[in-house]
């Protein structure tokens, strides 16, 4: 069995290196450059934040440990959701499975190969953030050299656990309820994960379930005290944070938690393997049988269109509605954002002073922009690739690629602007910012949304994957990673450019210092020019790439 598993891995590795060799030197260098810039930038930010906390007397080091534990807990929960959403498409809805199951290899070998693949696709973004965070923590706390390899190995083990849990959960659901479609399986799996997470936190640390409600200093201190047991002792993220902390104190704590994490990870994979041995083949077959028997009904969106642009627009809507992993992920993102916005309403302690209101408003703008950048990679980047073999039909039709891309651009732009503006206006309404900021921020948000849509659509056209039918895998490819990092870099640069006008505004309003109008106007002018550049260039690159492609 292991021999066949290694053969599949070897074939996947050859395909990967062949695709890397097929890349041009410029594209490879660009990819490495963008990755390096992002990792180094994240490392720099973490070093500055951790350095500040370490210098805070009495509570600084303790607060740093709580923040690390909280971050790892959030990572773990997000990995659970991410693996559940991608499991169905990886284990049951991939065209590659028809070929793999026709080979003389045990199904368990296929399962292990798919488990590894699903873990990588669902966890790469978390790993990209976790690595600089953990290295920065080690540098600031003066950890020994052994800290770095052992902590990275621990992170990888921690990522395997949710992947194994999600694959076992989906396999059991399909085996027990074979008549369920992909939409129902994903929804029930997410509901189970959400319900179990809620019950665990409710029993272990019910204070965390309260929306961050700090009516006064006393409730703020109470909330901080509840952070001492963020995830509880039964969560792998807590063991991981204990491993990191143990290097600076009792090393026996590190050894115990590492062994605990390792054996729990191994046990989880073994249990999921046994479940797959019993269920996987029958589950895969029942999924195919159900798909054949399913009565296909016309969607209410299906209407013959006489206008070319409308045809493309309705086709994209149909693709989105028919792919449950797409709208389920979008729903999860939107629910989290709504919870975040509501939490602003419940934290009036910060909004008594106008200075705090303004600072929170800028921080809120940065957060929403980063979330929109993430949404863009996940939902906008794959739109051109999802044309699949039909791209030749568009290429040979009288409809130009410029028009096709512009239709997609404005459709995604409207969606992104609605999300951005609703969140910004709601948050600023709850915070009660000044009228000037209330009117200015939506304009800035409009430019940010237009740039992020252009970056993701343009790079999605430049680096398409027409042979891939899984949007998650398209977004997790080299082009998707590059688009994600460039989007985040755009948001970071925009915030840096706008920092000078913001500082002038704060110092003038709250410290009665004179306004440097030249700096303010130059900052806004530079931001507008930078945004126009990031709107035009990616779209031009994408259109030119599609026009030059041989169909």
Short mmCIF file of C-alpha atoms in Angstrom, two decimals:
data_model
loop_
_atom_site.label_atom_id
_atom_site.label_comp_id
_atom_site.label_asym_id
_atom_site.label_seq_id
_atom_site.Cartn_x
_atom_site.Cartn_y
_atom_site.Cartn_z
CA UNK A 1 0.00 0.00 0.00
CA UNK A 2 2.77 2.43 0.97
CA UNK A 3 4.62 1.60 -2.25
CA UNK A 4 1.60 2.63 -4.34
CA UNK A 5 1.13 5.73 -2.21
CA UNK A 6 4.76 6.72 -2.80
CA UNK A 7 4.35 6.04 -6.54
CA UNK A 8 1.38 8.45 -6.68
CA UNK A 9 3.37 11.01 -4.72
CA UNK A 10 6.32 10.55 -7.05
CA UNK A 11 4.06 11.14 -10.07
CA UNK A 12 2.62 14.27 -8.44
CA UNK A 13 6.12 15.52 -7.66
CA UNK A 14 7.19 14.98 -11.27
CA UNK A 15 4.15 16.90 -12.49
CA UNK A 16 4.95 19.70 -10.08
CA UNK A 17 8.59 19.99 -11.13
CA UNK A 18 7.60 19.75 -14.80
CA UNK A 19 5.20 22.66 -14.33
CA UNK A 20 7.92 24.63 -12.53
CA UNK A 21 10.41 23.95 -15.34
CA UNK A 22 7.82 25.12 -17.88
CA UNK A 23 7.66 28.52 -16.19
CA UNK A 24 9.70 31.32 -17.66
CA UNK A 25 12.62 32.67 -15.66
CA UNK A 26 10.84 36.02 -15.24
CA UNK A 27 7.72 34.39 -13.86
CA UNK A 28 9.73 32.19 -11.47
CA UNK A 29 11.77 35.17 -10.28
CA UNK A 30 8.59 37.24 -9.85
CA UNK A 31 6.97 34.47 -7.83
CA UNK A 32 9.99 34.08 -5.54
CA UNK A 33 10.29 37.87 -5.18
CA UNK A 34 6.64 38.32 -4.22
CA UNK A 35 6.74 35.43 -1.73
CA UNK A 36 9.96 36.75 -0.17
CA UNK A 37 8.59 40.29 0.10
CA UNK A 38 5.40 39.07 1.78
CA UNK A 39 7.16 36.78 4.27
CA UNK A 40 9.79 39.39 5.14
CA UNK A 41 7.12 42.10 5.44
CA UNK A 42 5.00 39.94 7.74
CA UNK A 43 8.11 39.09 9.77
CA UNK A 44 8.97 42.77 10.13
CA UNK A 45 5.46 43.65 11.32
CA UNK A 46 5.42 40.78 13.84
CA UNK A 47 8.87 41.75 15.14
CA UNK A 48 7.71 45.34 15.70
CA UNK A 49 4.47 44.31 17.42
CA UNK A 50 6.15 41.69 19.60
CA UNK A 51 8.95 44.09 20.47
CA UNK A 52 6.41 46.67 21.60
CA UNK A 53 4.56 44.14 23.76
CA UNK A 54 7.79 42.84 25.31
CA UNK A 55 8.59 46.36 26.48
CA UNK A 56 5.21 46.86 28.16
CA UNK A 57 5.83 46.48 31.86
CA UNK A 58 4.20 43.72 33.92
CA UNK A 59 1.57 42.51 31.42
CA UNK A 60 3.55 42.72 28.14
CA UNK A 61 5.14 39.22 27.95
CA UNK A 62 1.98 37.57 29.29
CA UNK A 63 -0.19 39.43 26.79
CA UNK A 64 2.19 38.34 24.00
CA UNK A 65 1.75 34.69 24.99
CA UNK A 66 -2.04 35.09 25.05
CA UNK A 67 -2.00 36.70 21.60
CA UNK A 68 0.06 33.83 20.19
CA UNK A 69 -2.31 31.29 21.73
CA UNK A 70 -5.34 33.17 20.41
CA UNK A 71 -3.81 33.41 16.90
CA UNK A 72 -3.04 29.68 16.81
CA UNK A 73 -6.55 28.87 18.06
CA UNK A 74 -8.12 30.96 15.29
CA UNK A 75 -5.79 29.33 12.73
CA UNK A 76 -6.88 25.87 13.88
CA UNK A 77 -10.61 26.64 13.68
CA UNK A 78 -10.20 28.24 10.25
CA UNK A 79 -8.25 25.18 9.05
CA UNK A 80 -11.13 22.96 10.14
CA UNK A 81 -13.62 25.02 8.10
CA UNK A 82 -11.26 25.27 5.14
CA UNK A 83 -10.60 21.51 5.05
CA UNK A 84 -14.31 20.67 5.30
CA UNK A 85 -15.10 22.96 2.36
CA UNK A 86 -12.33 21.59 0.12
CA UNK A 87 -12.67 17.92 1.15
CA UNK A 88 -15.66 17.11 -1.04
CA UNK A 89 -14.13 18.50 -4.22
CA UNK A 90 -10.74 16.87 -3.51
CA UNK A 91 -11.92 13.39 -2.48
CA UNK A 92 -15.10 13.01 -4.57
CA UNK A 93 -15.50 15.65 -7.26
CA UNK A 94 -12.17 15.58 -9.11
CA UNK A 95 -11.86 14.23 -12.65
CA UNK A 96 -8.47 12.84 -11.71
CA UNK A 97 -10.18 10.31 -9.44
CA UNK A 98 -11.69 8.45 -12.43
CA UNK A 99 -8.16 7.78 -13.65
CA UNK A 100 -6.72 6.93 -10.23
CA UNK A 101 -9.49 4.43 -9.41
CA UNK A 102 -8.91 2.70 -12.76
CA UNK A 103 -5.31 1.94 -11.72
CA UNK A 104 -4.31 -1.29 -9.93
CA UNK A 105 -3.61 0.54 -6.66
CA UNK A 106 -5.42 0.19 -3.31
CA UNK A 107 -8.06 2.91 -2.64
CA UNK A 108 -6.30 3.66 0.64
CA UNK A 109 -3.21 4.79 -1.30
CA UNK A 110 -5.41 7.17 -3.29
CA UNK A 111 -6.97 8.39 -0.04
CA UNK A 112 -3.57 9.14 1.54
CA UNK A 113 -2.40 11.00 -1.56
CA UNK A 114 -5.62 13.04 -1.61
CA UNK A 115 -5.36 13.69 2.14
CA UNK A 116 -1.93 15.19 1.65
CA UNK A 117 -3.14 17.20 -1.34
CA UNK A 118 -6.19 18.52 0.51
CA UNK A 119 -4.07 19.47 3.52
CA UNK A 120 -1.68 21.45 1.31
CA UNK A 121 -4.40 23.29 -0.60
CA UNK A 122 -6.38 24.16 2.53
CA UNK A 123 -3.38 25.16 4.67
CA UNK A 124 -0.90 27.03 2.45
CA UNK A 125 -2.23 30.46 3.36
CA UNK A 126 -2.15 29.69 7.07
CA UNK A 127 1.39 28.34 6.78
CA UNK A 128 2.51 31.50 4.96
CA UNK A 129 1.34 33.61 7.91
CA UNK A 130 2.28 31.15 10.67
CA UNK A 131 5.95 30.78 9.69
CA UNK A 132 6.98 34.46 10.03
CA UNK A 133 4.82 34.75 13.17
CA UNK A 134 6.56 31.83 14.91
CA UNK A 135 10.05 32.86 13.78
CA UNK A 136 9.46 36.43 14.99
CA UNK A 137 8.23 35.10 18.34
CA UNK A 138 11.38 32.97 18.68
CA UNK A 139 13.66 35.89 17.82
CA UNK A 140 11.99 38.28 20.26
CA UNK A 141 11.94 35.77 23.12
CA UNK A 142 15.53 34.65 22.50
CA UNK A 143 14.62 31.03 21.79
CA UNK A 144 17.44 28.47 21.23
CA UNK A 145 18.28 27.22 17.68
CA UNK A 146 16.34 24.00 18.25
CA UNK A 147 13.16 26.09 18.58
CA UNK A 148 12.90 26.86 14.85
CA UNK A 149 12.86 23.37 13.22
CA UNK A 150 10.81 21.87 16.04
CA UNK A 151 8.19 24.64 15.92
CA UNK A 152 7.81 24.35 12.13
CA UNK A 153 7.40 20.55 12.41
CA UNK A 154 4.79 21.12 15.13
CA UNK A 155 2.88 23.54 12.89
CA UNK A 156 2.83 20.98 10.08
CA UNK A 157 1.52 18.28 12.45
CA UNK A 158 -1.12 20.72 13.66
CA UNK A 159 -2.25 21.26 10.05
CA UNK A 160 -2.63 17.55 9.35
CA UNK A 161 -5.10 17.03 12.20
CA UNK A 162 -7.98 19.16 10.81
CA UNK A 163 -7.39 17.69 7.33
CA UNK A 164 -7.81 14.14 8.68
CA UNK A 165 -10.88 15.09 10.75
CA UNK A 166 -12.56 16.79 7.78
CA UNK A 167 -11.92 13.88 5.37
CA UNK A 168 -13.28 11.34 7.87
CA UNK A 169 -16.36 13.47 8.59
CA UNK A 170 -17.23 13.88 4.90
CA UNK A 171 -16.64 10.17 4.18
CA UNK A 172 -18.94 9.09 7.01
CA UNK A 173 -21.67 11.53 5.96
CA UNK A 174 -21.68 10.36 2.35
CA UNK A 175 -21.63 6.68 3.41
CA UNK A 176 -24.45 7.08 5.94
CA UNK A 177 -26.55 9.44 3.82
CA UNK A 178 -25.76 8.44 0.20
CA UNK A 179 -28.61 10.46 -1.29
CA UNK A 180 -27.13 13.76 -0.21
CA UNK A 181 -25.70 16.03 -2.86
CA UNK A 182 -22.44 18.01 -2.50
CA UNK A 183 -24.32 21.07 -1.27
CA UNK A 184 -26.02 19.17 1.56
CA UNK A 185 -22.82 17.31 2.55
CA UNK A 186 -20.81 20.52 2.88
CA UNK A 187 -23.59 22.31 4.76
CA UNK A 188 -24.11 19.46 7.24
CA UNK A 189 -20.34 19.06 7.77
CA UNK A 190 -19.92 22.76 8.44
CA UNK A 191 -22.92 22.74 10.79
CA UNK A 192 -21.41 19.81 12.72
CA UNK A 193 -17.99 21.50 12.99
CA UNK A 194 -19.60 24.80 13.99
CA UNK A 195 -21.87 23.13 16.54
CA UNK A 196 -19.10 21.06 18.14
CA UNK A 197 -16.82 24.11 18.29
CA UNK A 198 -19.60 26.13 19.92
CA UNK A 199 -20.31 23.42 22.49
CA UNK A 200 -16.62 22.99 23.30
CA UNK A 201 -16.08 26.72 23.87
CA UNK A 202 -19.39 26.98 25.75
CA UNK A 203 -18.26 24.31 28.21
CA UNK A 204 -14.57 25.21 28.35
CA UNK A 205 -14.52 29.01 28.19
CA UNK A 206 -17.99 30.56 27.76
CA UNK A 207 -16.56 34.08 28.05
CA UNK A 208 -15.07 33.76 24.57
CA UNK A 209 -18.55 33.42 23.06
CA UNK A 210 -19.48 36.93 24.12
CA UNK A 211 -19.02 39.50 21.48
CA UNK A 212 -16.16 41.71 22.63
CA UNK A 213 -18.28 43.74 25.04
CA UNK A 214 -16.29 46.29 27.03
CA UNK A 215 -18.67 48.78 28.52
CA UNK A 216 -16.06 49.89 31.03
CA UNK A 217 -12.57 49.18 32.30
CA UNK A 218 -13.78 46.44 34.65
CA UNK A 219 -15.34 44.40 31.83
CA UNK A 220 -12.20 44.96 29.73
CA UNK A 221 -10.03 43.50 32.51
CA UNK A 222 -12.46 40.59 32.85
CA UNK A 223 -12.23 39.89 29.12
CA UNK A 224 -8.40 40.00 29.30
CA UNK A 225 -8.47 37.56 32.21
CA UNK A 226 -10.59 35.13 30.17
CA UNK A 227 -7.88 35.03 27.52
CA UNK A 228 -5.74 32.93 29.90
CA UNK A 229 -7.54 29.82 28.65
CA UNK A 230 -8.22 30.65 25.04
CA UNK A 231 -8.70 27.23 23.53
CA UNK A 232 -8.53 24.90 26.51
CA UNK A 233 -6.19 22.00 27.16
CA UNK A 234 -7.84 19.65 24.65
CA UNK A 235 -7.15 21.72 21.53
CA UNK A 236 -3.96 21.08 19.44
CA UNK A 237 -3.38 24.82 19.05
CA UNK A 238 -2.93 25.06 22.86
CA UNK A 239 -0.33 22.29 22.77
CA UNK A 240 1.43 24.13 19.95
CA UNK A 241 1.54 27.38 21.93
CA UNK A 242 2.84 25.43 24.96
CA UNK A 243 5.64 24.04 22.76
CA UNK A 244 6.62 27.58 21.72
CA UNK A 245 6.52 28.93 25.27
CA UNK A 246 8.35 25.94 26.75
CA UNK A 247 11.61 26.83 25.01
CA UNK A 248 11.89 29.90 27.23
CA UNK A 249 11.24 28.06 30.46
CA UNK A 250 10.70 24.44 31.34
CA UNK A 251 11.82 22.30 28.36
CA UNK A 252 9.95 19.31 29.76
CA UNK A 253 6.74 21.21 28.89
CA UNK A 254 7.93 21.43 25.28
CA UNK A 255 8.81 17.73 25.17
CA UNK A 256 5.49 16.65 26.68
CA UNK A 257 3.36 18.85 24.41
CA UNK A 258 5.32 17.90 21.29
CA UNK A 259 4.88 14.19 22.00
CA UNK A 260 1.21 14.80 22.77
CA UNK A 261 0.72 16.69 19.50
CA UNK A 262 2.66 14.07 17.52
CA UNK A 263 0.76 11.05 18.85
CA UNK A 264 -2.64 12.75 18.59
CA UNK A 265 -1.80 13.73 15.01
CA UNK A 266 -0.70 10.17 14.22
CA UNK A 267 -3.82 8.74 15.88
CA UNK A 268 -6.09 11.11 13.95
CA UNK A 269 -4.53 10.07 10.64
CA UNK A 270 -4.80 6.38 11.57
CA UNK A 271 -8.47 6.72 12.54
CA UNK A 272 -9.28 8.60 9.34
CA UNK A 273 -7.33 5.95 7.39
CA UNK A 274 -9.42 3.15 8.96
CA UNK A 275 -12.62 5.08 8.20
CA UNK A 276 -11.45 5.60 4.62
CA UNK A 277 -10.64 1.89 4.28
CA UNK A 278 -14.24 1.08 5.22
CA UNK A 279 -16.10 3.98 3.58
CA UNK A 280 -14.08 5.71 0.88
CA UNK A 281 -14.70 3.47 -2.15
CA UNK A 282 -18.41 3.06 -1.45
CA UNK A 283 -18.73 6.78 -0.73
CA UNK A 284 -17.03 7.69 -4.01
CA UNK A 285 -19.20 5.24 -5.97
CA UNK A 286 -22.42 6.43 -4.32
CA UNK A 287 -21.49 10.03 -5.14
CA UNK A 288 -21.13 9.12 -8.82
CA UNK A 289 -24.38 7.11 -8.81
CA UNK A 290 -26.25 9.94 -7.15
CA UNK A 291 -24.91 12.42 -9.70
CA UNK A 292 -26.14 10.19 -12.56
CA UNK A 293 -29.62 9.72 -11.05
CA UNK A 294 -30.07 13.32 -10.07
CA UNK A 295 -32.76 15.08 -12.05
CA UNK A 296 -31.25 18.20 -13.53
CA UNK A 297 -33.59 21.13 -13.41
CA UNK A 298 -33.19 24.41 -15.12
CA UNK A 299 -32.03 27.18 -12.85
CA UNK A 300 -34.19 30.26 -12.54
CA UNK A 301 -31.10 32.13 -13.78
CA UNK A 302 -31.17 30.20 -17.05
CA UNK A 303 -32.69 32.46 -19.64
CA UNK A 304 -31.69 32.68 -23.29
CA UNK A 305 -29.96 36.02 -23.77
CA UNK A 306 -29.69 37.99 -26.97
CA UNK A 307 -27.04 40.35 -25.66
CA UNK A 308 -23.49 38.97 -25.49
CA UNK A 309 -22.54 40.74 -22.27
CA UNK A 310 -25.69 39.51 -20.51
CA UNK A 311 -24.96 35.96 -21.64
CA UNK A 312 -21.53 36.05 -20.01
CA UNK A 313 -22.93 37.65 -16.89
CA UNK A 314 -25.68 35.04 -16.41
CA UNK A 315 -23.25 32.21 -17.23
CA UNK A 316 -20.89 33.36 -14.46
CA UNK A 317 -23.81 33.57 -12.05
CA UNK A 318 -24.89 30.04 -12.94
CA UNK A 319 -21.35 28.68 -12.42
CA UNK A 320 -21.21 30.36 -9.03
CA UNK A 321 -24.61 29.06 -7.89
CA UNK A 322 -23.94 25.50 -9.08
CA UNK A 323 -20.62 25.26 -7.19
CA UNK A 324 -21.52 24.88 -3.48
CA UNK A 325 -17.93 25.30 -2.29
CA UNK A 326 -18.01 28.81 -3.76
CA UNK A 327 -21.07 30.28 -2.12
CA UNK A 328 -20.57 28.36 1.13
CA UNK A 329 -17.13 29.91 1.56
CA UNK A 330 -18.48 33.34 0.65
CA UNK A 331 -21.25 32.91 3.24
CA UNK A 332 -18.72 31.96 5.94
CA UNK A 333 -16.63 35.03 5.11
CA UNK A 334 -19.64 37.33 5.21
CA UNK A 335 -20.90 35.90 8.51
CA UNK A 336 -17.48 36.47 10.11
CA UNK A 337 -17.44 40.04 8.81
CA UNK A 338 -20.93 40.71 10.16
CA UNK A 339 -19.86 39.38 13.58
CA UNK A 340 -16.85 41.66 13.46
CA UNK A 341 -18.95 44.72 12.60
CA UNK A 342 -21.44 43.91 15.37
CA UNK A 343 -18.56 43.59 17.82
CA UNK A 344 -17.71 47.23 17.10
CA UNK A 345 -21.14 48.22 18.32
CA UNK A 346 -20.53 46.42 21.61
CA UNK A 347 -17.23 48.14 22.46
CA UNK A 348 -18.16 51.73 23.36
CA UNK A 349 -15.25 52.08 25.80
CA UNK A 350 -12.97 52.96 22.89
CA UNK A 351 -15.41 55.36 21.30
CA UNK A 352 -15.72 57.87 24.10
CA UNK A 353 -12.69 59.81 22.89
CA UNK A 354 -12.62 61.14 19.29
CA UNK A 355 -8.94 60.19 18.93
CA UNK A 356 -9.72 56.52 19.60
CA UNK A 357 -12.68 56.65 17.22
CA UNK A 358 -10.44 57.89 14.42
CA UNK A 359 -7.70 55.33 15.10
CA UNK A 360 -10.21 52.46 15.23
CA UNK A 361 -11.78 53.71 11.98
CA UNK A 362 -8.41 53.53 10.16
CA UNK A 363 -7.68 50.11 11.65
CA UNK A 364 -11.13 48.97 10.59
CA UNK A 365 -10.51 50.19 7.03
CA UNK A 366 -7.22 48.24 6.88
CA UNK A 367 -8.90 45.08 8.16
CA UNK A 368 -11.78 45.23 5.66
CA UNK A 369 -9.31 45.86 2.83
CA UNK A 370 -7.24 42.81 3.79
CA UNK A 371 -10.38 40.66 3.95
CA UNK A 372 -11.48 41.91 0.52
CA UNK A 373 -8.03 41.03 -0.85
CA UNK A 374 -8.51 37.47 0.43
CA UNK A 375 -12.00 37.25 -1.07
CA UNK A 376 -10.64 38.48 -4.40
CA UNK A 377 -8.09 35.68 -4.65
CA UNK A 378 -10.60 33.04 -3.69
CA UNK A 379 -13.52 34.14 -5.91
CA UNK A 380 -12.28 36.52 -8.62
CA UNK A 381 -8.94 34.98 -9.58
CA UNK A 382 -10.47 31.64 -10.75
CA UNK A 383 -13.24 33.19 -12.90
CA UNK A 384 -11.29 33.08 -16.18
CA UNK A 385 -9.90 29.59 -15.48
CA UNK A 386 -13.44 28.31 -14.86
CA UNK A 387 -14.19 28.90 -18.55
CA UNK A 388 -12.19 25.65 -18.98
CA UNK A 389 -12.42 24.17 -22.48
CA UNK A 390 -15.01 26.78 -23.45
CA UNK A 391 -12.29 29.40 -23.65
CA UNK A 392 -11.57 28.30 -27.24
CA UNK A 393 -15.24 29.04 -28.06
CA UNK A 394 -14.90 32.58 -26.74
CA UNK A 395 -11.55 32.98 -28.48
CA UNK A 396 -13.01 32.01 -31.86
CA UNK A 397 -16.21 34.07 -31.45
CA UNK A 398 -16.66 37.69 -32.59
CA UNK A 399 -16.71 38.67 -28.92
CA UNK A 400 -13.34 40.15 -27.99
CA UNK A 401 -11.47 39.15 -24.85
CA UNK A 402 -11.39 42.82 -23.88
CA UNK A 403 -15.19 42.90 -23.73
CA UNK A 404 -15.37 39.56 -21.90
CA UNK A 405 -12.90 40.69 -19.27
CA UNK A 406 -14.60 44.07 -18.84
CA UNK A 407 -17.95 42.36 -18.25
CA UNK A 408 -16.35 40.14 -15.61
CA UNK A 409 -14.54 43.14 -14.14
CA UNK A 410 -17.62 45.30 -13.68
CA UNK A 411 -19.69 42.40 -12.34
CA UNK A 412 -17.06 41.58 -9.70
CA UNK A 413 -16.46 45.28 -9.04
CA UNK A 414 -20.13 45.86 -8.20
CA UNK A 415 -20.10 42.92 -5.79
CA UNK A 416 -16.83 44.02 -4.16
CA UNK A 417 -17.99 47.64 -3.84
CA UNK A 418 -21.26 46.59 -2.19
CA UNK A 419 -19.38 44.46 0.38
CA UNK A 420 -16.74 47.13 0.98
CA UNK A 421 -19.09 50.09 1.27
CA UNK A 422 -21.70 48.35 3.43
CA UNK A 423 -19.02 47.22 5.88
CA UNK A 424 -17.26 50.59 5.94
CA UNK A 425 -20.43 52.63 6.34
CA UNK A 426 -21.84 50.30 9.02
CA UNK A 427 -18.60 50.25 10.99
CA UNK A 428 -18.13 54.03 10.80
CA UNK A 429 -21.77 54.51 11.81
CA UNK A 430 -21.27 52.37 14.92
CA UNK A 431 -17.96 54.06 15.74
CA UNK A 432 -19.46 57.52 15.11
CA UNK A 433 -16.52 58.97 13.22
CA UNK A 434 -16.41 62.57 12.10
CA UNK A 435 -18.47 63.61 9.08
CA UNK A 436 -15.35 64.23 6.97
CA UNK A 437 -14.03 60.72 7.49
CA UNK A 438 -17.52 59.28 7.01
CA UNK A 439 -17.63 60.80 3.52
CA UNK A 440 -13.96 60.27 2.60
CA UNK A 441 -13.53 56.61 3.47
CA UNK A 442 -16.11 55.24 0.97
CA UNK A 443 -14.23 57.06 -1.82
CA UNK A 444 -10.95 55.48 -0.74
CA UNK A 445 -12.72 52.13 -0.39
CA UNK A 446 -14.04 52.43 -3.95
CA UNK A 447 -10.49 52.81 -5.33
CA UNK A 448 -9.21 49.93 -3.18
CA UNK A 449 -12.03 47.64 -4.38
CA UNK A 450 -11.44 48.59 -8.03
CA UNK A 451 -7.71 47.87 -7.70
CA UNK A 452 -8.13 44.53 -5.91
CA UNK A 453 -10.65 43.31 -8.50
CA UNK A 454 -8.32 44.32 -11.34
CA UNK A 455 -5.27 42.65 -9.74
CA UNK A 456 -7.05 39.34 -9.24
CA UNK A 457 -8.89 39.30 -12.57
CA UNK A 458 -5.80 40.41 -14.52
CA UNK A 459 -3.47 37.87 -12.90
CA UNK A 460 -6.17 35.20 -13.20
CA UNK A 461 -6.16 35.85 -16.97
CA UNK A 462 -2.36 35.92 -17.09
CA UNK A 463 -1.93 32.64 -15.15
CA UNK A 464 -5.04 30.58 -15.99
CA UNK A 465 -5.58 26.86 -15.23
CA UNK A 466 -8.08 25.76 -17.86
CA UNK A 467 -7.60 22.06 -17.04
CA UNK A 468 -8.52 22.48 -13.37
CA UNK A 469 -12.17 22.36 -12.28
CA UNK A 470 -11.66 23.02 -8.57
CA UNK A 471 -11.70 26.79 -7.76
CA UNK A 472 -9.80 26.19 -4.51
CA UNK A 473 -6.94 24.51 -6.34
CA UNK A 474 -6.89 27.26 -8.97
CA UNK A 475 -6.58 29.89 -6.23
CA UNK A 476 -3.90 27.83 -4.46
CA UNK A 477 -1.65 27.62 -7.56
CA UNK A 478 1.44 29.73 -8.13
CA UNK A 479 -0.59 32.43 -9.92
CA UNK A 480 -3.14 32.54 -7.10
CA UNK A 481 -0.42 32.84 -4.47
CA UNK A 482 1.18 35.64 -6.45
CA UNK A 483 -2.20 37.43 -6.78
CA UNK A 484 -2.81 37.04 -3.03
CA UNK A 485 0.52 38.46 -2.07
CA UNK A 486 0.33 41.35 -4.58
CA UNK A 487 -3.19 42.18 -3.33
CA UNK A 488 -2.01 42.24 0.27
CA UNK A 489 1.06 44.24 -0.74
CA UNK A 490 -1.21 46.77 -2.52
CA UNK A 491 -3.28 47.19 0.63
CA UNK A 492 -0.12 47.55 2.74
CA UNK A 493 1.42 50.16 0.43
CA UNK A 494 -1.88 52.07 0.29
CA UNK A 495 -2.03 52.20 4.08
CA UNK A 496 1.57 53.44 4.23
CA UNK A 497 0.80 56.18 1.66
CA UNK A 498 -2.35 57.24 3.51
CA UNK A 499 -0.57 57.20 6.88
CA UNK A 500 0.93 60.67 6.33
CA UNK A 501 -2.42 62.44 5.65
CA UNK A 502 -3.98 60.48 8.51
CA UNK A 503 -1.24 61.56 10.94
CA UNK A 504 -1.64 65.18 9.85
CA UNK A 505 -5.39 64.96 10.39
CA UNK A 506 -4.97 63.48 13.88
CA UNK A 507 -2.26 65.92 14.98
CA UNK A 508 -4.29 68.89 13.71
CA UNK A 509 -7.62 67.77 15.18
CA UNK A 510 -6.47 66.53 18.57
CA UNK A 511 -3.15 68.29 19.20
CA UNK A 512 -3.88 71.62 17.44
CA UNK A 513 -0.79 71.30 15.27
CA UNK A 514 -0.68 73.11 11.87
CA UNK A 515 -1.72 71.14 8.82
CA UNK A 516 0.93 70.38 6.21
CA UNK A 517 -1.38 70.73 3.21
CA UNK A 518 1.37 69.86 0.74
CA UNK A 519 1.94 66.52 2.47
CA UNK A 520 -1.78 65.81 2.70
CA UNK A 521 -2.50 66.57 -0.96
CA UNK A 522 0.64 64.76 -2.10
CA UNK A 523 -0.36 61.69 -0.08
CA UNK A 524 -3.85 61.55 -1.59
CA UNK A 525 -2.55 62.27 -5.10
CA UNK A 526 0.02 59.48 -4.78
CA UNK A 527 -2.65 57.07 -3.55
CA UNK A 528 -4.97 57.94 -6.46
CA UNK A 529 -2.16 57.55 -9.02
CA UNK A 530 -1.05 54.29 -7.45
CA UNK A 531 -4.63 52.96 -7.51
CA UNK A 532 -5.17 54.00 -11.14
CA UNK A 533 -1.95 52.19 -12.06
CA UNK A 534 -3.08 49.02 -10.26
CA UNK A 535 -6.49 49.23 -11.96
CA UNK A 536 -5.20 49.63 -15.51
CA UNK A 537 -2.01 47.53 -15.64
CA UNK A 538 -3.29 44.13 -14.41
CA UNK A 539 -6.29 44.33 -16.77
CA UNK A 540 -4.05 45.21 -19.71
CA UNK A 541 -1.71 42.34 -18.87
CA UNK A 542 -4.64 39.92 -18.61
CA UNK A 543 -6.28 41.03 -21.88
CA UNK A 544 -2.98 40.88 -23.78
CA UNK A 545 -2.21 37.43 -22.40
CA UNK A 546 -5.58 36.04 -23.50
CA UNK A 547 -5.33 37.64 -26.95
CA UNK A 548 -1.86 36.16 -27.54
CA UNK A 549 -2.85 32.67 -26.44
CA UNK A 550 -3.11 30.05 -29.20
CA UNK A 551 -6.62 28.58 -29.37
#
